[in-house]
PDB file of C-alpha atoms in Angstrom:
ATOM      1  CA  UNK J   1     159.876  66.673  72.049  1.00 50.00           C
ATOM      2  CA  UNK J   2     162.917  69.015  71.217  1.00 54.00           C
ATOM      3  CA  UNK J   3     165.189  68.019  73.216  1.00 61.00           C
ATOM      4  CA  UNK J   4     164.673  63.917  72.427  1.00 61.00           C
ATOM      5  CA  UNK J   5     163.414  62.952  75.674  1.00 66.00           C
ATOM      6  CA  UNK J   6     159.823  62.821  74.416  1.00 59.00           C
ATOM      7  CA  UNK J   7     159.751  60.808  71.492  1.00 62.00           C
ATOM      8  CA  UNK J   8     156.438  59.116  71.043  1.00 63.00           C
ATOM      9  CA  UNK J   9     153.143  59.677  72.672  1.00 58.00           C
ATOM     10  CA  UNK J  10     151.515  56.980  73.957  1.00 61.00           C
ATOM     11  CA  UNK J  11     147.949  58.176  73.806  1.00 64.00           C
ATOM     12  CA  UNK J  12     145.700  61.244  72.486  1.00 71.00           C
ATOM     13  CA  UNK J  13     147.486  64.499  72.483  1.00 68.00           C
ATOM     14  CA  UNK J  14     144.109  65.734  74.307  1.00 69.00           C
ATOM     15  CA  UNK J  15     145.341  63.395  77.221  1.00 72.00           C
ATOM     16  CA  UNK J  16     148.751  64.618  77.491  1.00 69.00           C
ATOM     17  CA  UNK J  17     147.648  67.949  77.770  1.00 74.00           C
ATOM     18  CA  UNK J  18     145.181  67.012  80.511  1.00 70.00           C
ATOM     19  CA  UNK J  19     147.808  65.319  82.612  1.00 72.00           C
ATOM     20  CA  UNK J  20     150.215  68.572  81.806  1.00 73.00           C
ATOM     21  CA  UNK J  21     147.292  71.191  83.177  1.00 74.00           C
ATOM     22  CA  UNK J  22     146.078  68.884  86.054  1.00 73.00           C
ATOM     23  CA  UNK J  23     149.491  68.335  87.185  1.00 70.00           C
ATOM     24  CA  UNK J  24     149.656  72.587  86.831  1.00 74.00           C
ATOM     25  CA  UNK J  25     146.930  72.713  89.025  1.00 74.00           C
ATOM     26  CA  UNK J  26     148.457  69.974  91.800  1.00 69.00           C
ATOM     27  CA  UNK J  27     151.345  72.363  91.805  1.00 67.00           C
ATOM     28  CA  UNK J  28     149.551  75.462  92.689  1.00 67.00           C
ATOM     29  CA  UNK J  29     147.882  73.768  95.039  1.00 66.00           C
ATOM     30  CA  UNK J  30     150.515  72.631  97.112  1.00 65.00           C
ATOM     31  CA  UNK J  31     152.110  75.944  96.734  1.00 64.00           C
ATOM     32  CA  UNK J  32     148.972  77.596  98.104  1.00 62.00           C
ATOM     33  CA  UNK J  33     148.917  74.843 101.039  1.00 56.00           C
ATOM     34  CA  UNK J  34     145.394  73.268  99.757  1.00 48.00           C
ATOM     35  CA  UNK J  35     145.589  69.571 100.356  1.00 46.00           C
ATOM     36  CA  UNK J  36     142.422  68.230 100.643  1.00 48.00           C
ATOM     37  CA  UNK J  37     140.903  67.572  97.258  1.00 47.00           C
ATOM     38  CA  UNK J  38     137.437  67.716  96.203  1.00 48.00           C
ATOM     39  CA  UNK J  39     135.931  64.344  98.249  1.00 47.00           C
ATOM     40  CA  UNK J  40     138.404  63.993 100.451  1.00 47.00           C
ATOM     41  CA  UNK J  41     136.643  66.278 103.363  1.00 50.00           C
ATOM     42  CA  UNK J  42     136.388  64.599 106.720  1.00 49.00           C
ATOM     43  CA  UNK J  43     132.868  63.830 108.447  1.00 48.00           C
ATOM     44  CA  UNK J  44     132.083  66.107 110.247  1.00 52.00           C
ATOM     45  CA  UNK J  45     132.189  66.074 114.196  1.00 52.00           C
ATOM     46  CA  UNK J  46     129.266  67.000 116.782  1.00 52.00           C
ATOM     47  CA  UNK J  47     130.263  68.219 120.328  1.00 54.00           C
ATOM     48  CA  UNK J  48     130.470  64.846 121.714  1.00 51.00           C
ATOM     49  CA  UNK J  49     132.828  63.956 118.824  1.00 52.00           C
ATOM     50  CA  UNK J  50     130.192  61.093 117.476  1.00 48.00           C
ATOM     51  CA  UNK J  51     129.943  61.896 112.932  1.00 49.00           C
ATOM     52  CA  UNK J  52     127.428  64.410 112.487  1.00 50.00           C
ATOM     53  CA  UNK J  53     126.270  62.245 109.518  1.00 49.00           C
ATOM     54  CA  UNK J  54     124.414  59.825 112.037  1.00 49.00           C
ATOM     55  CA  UNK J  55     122.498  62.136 113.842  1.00 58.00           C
ATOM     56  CA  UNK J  56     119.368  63.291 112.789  1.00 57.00           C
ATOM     57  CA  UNK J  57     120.243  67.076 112.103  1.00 54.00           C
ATOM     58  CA  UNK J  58     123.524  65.519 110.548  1.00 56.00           C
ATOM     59  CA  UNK J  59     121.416  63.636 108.442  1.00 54.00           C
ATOM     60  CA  UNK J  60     118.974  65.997 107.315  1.00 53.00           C
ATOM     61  CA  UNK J  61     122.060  68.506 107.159  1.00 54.00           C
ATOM     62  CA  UNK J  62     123.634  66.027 104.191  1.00 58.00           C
ATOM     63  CA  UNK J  63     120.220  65.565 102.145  1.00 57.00           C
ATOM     64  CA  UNK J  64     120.526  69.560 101.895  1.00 57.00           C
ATOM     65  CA  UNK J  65     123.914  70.073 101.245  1.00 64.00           C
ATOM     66  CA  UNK J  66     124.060  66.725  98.937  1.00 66.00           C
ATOM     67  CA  UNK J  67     120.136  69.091  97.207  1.00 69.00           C
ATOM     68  CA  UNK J  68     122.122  71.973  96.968  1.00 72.00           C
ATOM     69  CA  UNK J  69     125.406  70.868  95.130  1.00 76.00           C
ATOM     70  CA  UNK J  70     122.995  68.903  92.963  1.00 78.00           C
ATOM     71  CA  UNK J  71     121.141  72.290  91.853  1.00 79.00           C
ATOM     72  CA  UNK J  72     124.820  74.090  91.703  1.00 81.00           C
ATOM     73  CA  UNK J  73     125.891  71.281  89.333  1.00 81.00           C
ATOM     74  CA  UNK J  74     122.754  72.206  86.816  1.00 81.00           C
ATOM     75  CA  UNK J  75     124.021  75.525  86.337  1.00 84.00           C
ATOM     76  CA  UNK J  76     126.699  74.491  84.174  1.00 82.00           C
ATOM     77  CA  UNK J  77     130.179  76.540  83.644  1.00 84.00           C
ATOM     78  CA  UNK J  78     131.566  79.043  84.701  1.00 87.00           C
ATOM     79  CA  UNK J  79     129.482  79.568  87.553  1.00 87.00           C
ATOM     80  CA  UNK J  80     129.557  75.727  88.168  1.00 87.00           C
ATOM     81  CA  UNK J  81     133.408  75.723  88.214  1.00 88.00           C
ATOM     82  CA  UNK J  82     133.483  79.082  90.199  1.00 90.00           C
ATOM     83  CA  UNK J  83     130.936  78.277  93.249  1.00 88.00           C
ATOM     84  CA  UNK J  84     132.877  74.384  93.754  1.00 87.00           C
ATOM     85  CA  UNK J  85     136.700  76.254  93.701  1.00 88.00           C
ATOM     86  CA  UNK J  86     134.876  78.811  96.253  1.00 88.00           C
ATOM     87  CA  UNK J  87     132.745  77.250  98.465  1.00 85.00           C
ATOM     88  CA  UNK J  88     134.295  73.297  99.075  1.00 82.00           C
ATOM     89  CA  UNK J  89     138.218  74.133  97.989  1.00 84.00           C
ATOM     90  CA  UNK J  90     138.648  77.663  99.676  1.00 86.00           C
ATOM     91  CA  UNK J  91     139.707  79.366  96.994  1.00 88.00           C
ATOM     92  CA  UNK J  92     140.123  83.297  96.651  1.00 90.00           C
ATOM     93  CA  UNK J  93     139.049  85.365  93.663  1.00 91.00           C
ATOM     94  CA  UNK J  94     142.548  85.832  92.698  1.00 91.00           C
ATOM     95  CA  UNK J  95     143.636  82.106  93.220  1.00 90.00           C
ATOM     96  CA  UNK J  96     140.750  80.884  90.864  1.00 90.00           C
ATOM     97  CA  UNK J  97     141.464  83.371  88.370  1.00 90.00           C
ATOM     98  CA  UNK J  98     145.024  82.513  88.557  1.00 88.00           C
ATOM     99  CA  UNK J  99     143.419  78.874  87.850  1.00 87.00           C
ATOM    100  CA  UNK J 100     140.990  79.411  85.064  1.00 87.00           C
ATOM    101  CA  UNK J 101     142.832  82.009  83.466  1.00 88.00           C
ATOM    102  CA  UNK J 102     140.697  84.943  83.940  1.00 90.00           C
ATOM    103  CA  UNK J 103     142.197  88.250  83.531  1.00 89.00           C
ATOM    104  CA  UNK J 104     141.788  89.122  86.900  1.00 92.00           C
ATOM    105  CA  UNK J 105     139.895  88.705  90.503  1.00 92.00           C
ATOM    106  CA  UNK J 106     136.984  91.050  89.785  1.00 95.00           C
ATOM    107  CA  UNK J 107     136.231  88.618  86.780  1.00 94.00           C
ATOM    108  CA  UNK J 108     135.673  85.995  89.077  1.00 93.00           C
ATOM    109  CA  UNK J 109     133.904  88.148  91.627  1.00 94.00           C
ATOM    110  CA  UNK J 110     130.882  89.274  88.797  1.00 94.00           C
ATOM    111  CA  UNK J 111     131.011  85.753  87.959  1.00 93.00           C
ATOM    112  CA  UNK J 112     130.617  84.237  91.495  1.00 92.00           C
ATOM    113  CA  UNK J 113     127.776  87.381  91.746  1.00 92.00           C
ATOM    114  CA  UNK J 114     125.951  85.840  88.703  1.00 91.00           C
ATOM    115  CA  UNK J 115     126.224  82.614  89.747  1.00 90.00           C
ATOM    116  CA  UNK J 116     124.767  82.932  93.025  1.00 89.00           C
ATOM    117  CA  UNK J 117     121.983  84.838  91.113  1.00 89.00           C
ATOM    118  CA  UNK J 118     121.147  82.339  88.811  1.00 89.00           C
ATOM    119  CA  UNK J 119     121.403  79.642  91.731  1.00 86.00           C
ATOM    120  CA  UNK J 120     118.779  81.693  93.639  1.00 85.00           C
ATOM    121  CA  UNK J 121     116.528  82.220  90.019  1.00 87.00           C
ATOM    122  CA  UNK J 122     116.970  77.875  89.640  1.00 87.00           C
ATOM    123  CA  UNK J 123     115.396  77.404  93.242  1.00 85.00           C
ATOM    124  CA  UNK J 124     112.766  80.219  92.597  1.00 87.00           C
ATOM    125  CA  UNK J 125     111.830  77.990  89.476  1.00 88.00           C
ATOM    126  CA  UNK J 126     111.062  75.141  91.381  1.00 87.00           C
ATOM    127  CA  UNK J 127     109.325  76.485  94.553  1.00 86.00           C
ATOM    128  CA  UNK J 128     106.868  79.251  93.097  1.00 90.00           C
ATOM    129  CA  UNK J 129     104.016  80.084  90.848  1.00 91.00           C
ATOM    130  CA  UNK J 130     104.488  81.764  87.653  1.00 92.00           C
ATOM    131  CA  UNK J 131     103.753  85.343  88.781  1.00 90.00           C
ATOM    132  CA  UNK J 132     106.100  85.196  91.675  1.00 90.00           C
ATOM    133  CA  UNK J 133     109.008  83.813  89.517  1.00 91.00           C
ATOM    134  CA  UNK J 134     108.564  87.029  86.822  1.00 93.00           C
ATOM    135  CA  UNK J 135     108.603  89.162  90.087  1.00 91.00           C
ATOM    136  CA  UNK J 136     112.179  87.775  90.929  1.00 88.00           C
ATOM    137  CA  UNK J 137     113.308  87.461  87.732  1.00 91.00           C
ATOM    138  CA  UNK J 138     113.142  90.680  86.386  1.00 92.00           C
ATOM    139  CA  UNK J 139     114.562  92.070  89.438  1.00 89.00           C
ATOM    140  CA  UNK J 140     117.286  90.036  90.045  1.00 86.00           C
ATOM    141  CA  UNK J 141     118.213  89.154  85.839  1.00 84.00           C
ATOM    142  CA  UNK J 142     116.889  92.163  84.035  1.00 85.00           C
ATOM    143  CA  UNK J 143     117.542  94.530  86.657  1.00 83.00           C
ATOM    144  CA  UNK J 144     114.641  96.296  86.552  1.00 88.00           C
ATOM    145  CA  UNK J 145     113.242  98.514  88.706  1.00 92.00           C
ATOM    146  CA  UNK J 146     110.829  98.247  91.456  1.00 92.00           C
ATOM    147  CA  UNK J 147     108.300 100.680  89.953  1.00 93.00           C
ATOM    148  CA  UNK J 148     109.473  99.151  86.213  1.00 94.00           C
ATOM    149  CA  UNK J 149     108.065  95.983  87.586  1.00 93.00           C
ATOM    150  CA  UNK J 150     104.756  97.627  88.956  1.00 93.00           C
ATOM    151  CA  UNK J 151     103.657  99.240  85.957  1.00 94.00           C
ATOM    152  CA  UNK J 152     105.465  95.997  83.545  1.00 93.00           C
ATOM    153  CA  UNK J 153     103.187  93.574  85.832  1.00 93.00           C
ATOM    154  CA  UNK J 154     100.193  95.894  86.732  1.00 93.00           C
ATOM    155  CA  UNK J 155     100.956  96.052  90.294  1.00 93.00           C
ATOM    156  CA  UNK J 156      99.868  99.075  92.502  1.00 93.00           C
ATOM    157  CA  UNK J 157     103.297 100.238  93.081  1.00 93.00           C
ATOM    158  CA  UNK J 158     106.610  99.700  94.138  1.00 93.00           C
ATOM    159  CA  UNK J 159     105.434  98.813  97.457  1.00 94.00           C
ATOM    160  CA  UNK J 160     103.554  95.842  96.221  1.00 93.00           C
ATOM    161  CA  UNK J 161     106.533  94.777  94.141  1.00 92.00           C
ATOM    162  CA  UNK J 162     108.542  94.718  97.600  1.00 92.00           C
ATOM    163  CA  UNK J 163     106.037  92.834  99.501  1.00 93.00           C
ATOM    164  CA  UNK J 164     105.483  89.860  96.749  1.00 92.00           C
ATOM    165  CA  UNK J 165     109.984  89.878  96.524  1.00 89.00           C
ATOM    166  CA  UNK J 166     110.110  89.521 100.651  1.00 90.00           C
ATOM    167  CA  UNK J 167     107.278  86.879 100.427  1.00 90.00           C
ATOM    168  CA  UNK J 168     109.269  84.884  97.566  1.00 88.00           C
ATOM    169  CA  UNK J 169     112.260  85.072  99.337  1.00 87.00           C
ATOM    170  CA  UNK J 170     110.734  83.654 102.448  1.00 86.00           C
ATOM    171  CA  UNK J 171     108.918  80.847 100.861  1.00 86.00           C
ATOM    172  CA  UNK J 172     112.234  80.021  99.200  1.00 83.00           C
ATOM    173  CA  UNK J 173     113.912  79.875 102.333  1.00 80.00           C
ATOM    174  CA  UNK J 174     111.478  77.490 103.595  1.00 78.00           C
ATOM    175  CA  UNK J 175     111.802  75.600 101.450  1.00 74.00           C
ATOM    176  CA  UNK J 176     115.941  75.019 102.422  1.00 64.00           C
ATOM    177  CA  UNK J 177     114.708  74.449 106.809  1.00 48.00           C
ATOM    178  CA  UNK J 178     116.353  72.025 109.013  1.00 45.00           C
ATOM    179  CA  UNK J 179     113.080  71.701 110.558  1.00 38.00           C
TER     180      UNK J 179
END
């Protein structure tokens, strides 16, 4: 606009700047050598070079990854934002920081931490009862202590607050089985 070149804008200043910041974010991209954008993945291969997606472990493979990026999208931003630039672009710590504007890598790194936490809390909702959730939660949120929890919960001890945490985590993991 001050130098005349830019005279009139065409639509919303809002869309402007989103064309400005994704073009930013092309940029660094390229300059980071990341060219395949979110979607654009290839099908994966088996041994015998035949798309994973049509065999039955391919198959069932999909339904949990497609079940898994469904619960990441409920947890909303950051974490949202954080776990997609980490885990399907291949971006460090210091690249998405660079990208979101964080001050600095360990931002993103508590961030990713807490996301994964919460992530683990949103399947724990689903999958167990009431008591077993509180177990989790206030181990893994509030950061409690084991024997915290015990006396909190009326359990006999820390022991029994380790036993019912292994036995949630298993049922959880269960719950994600190829089988």
């Amino acid at each position: 606009i001050q130098t005349g070149r830019l005279t009139q804008l065409t639509g919303t200043l809002c869309t402007y700047l989103f064309g400005v910041g994704k073009n930013l974010i092309r940029a660094f991209l390229r300059r980071h050598k990341r060219t395949n954008w979110l979607g654009d993945d290839p099908v994966p291969e088996s041994n015998s070079g035949a798309p994973v997606a049509t065999t039955e472990a391919g198959m069932m493979w999909q339904q949990t990854s497609d079940t898994l990026w469904q619960e990441v999208d409920a947890l909303g931003d950051p974490g949202r934002s954080i776990l997609i630039l980490t885990y399907k672009e291949g971006l460090s710590a210091q690249e998405i920081a660079d990208v979101m504007g964080y001050a600095s890598a360990e931002v993103v790194r508590q961030l990713h931490k807490r996301a994964r936490r919460d992530l683990l809390l949103l399947k724990a909702r689903k999958v167990l009862d009431k008591a077993s959730y509180e177990i989790l939660f206030l181990s893994l949120k509030k950061d409690m202590k084991d024997h915290e929890i015990a006396q909190k919960l009326g359990l006999s001890g820390p022991e029994a607050v380790q036993k019912r945490r292994m036995e949630c985590m298993e049922q959880i993991i269960s719950t994600v089985s190829f089988h």
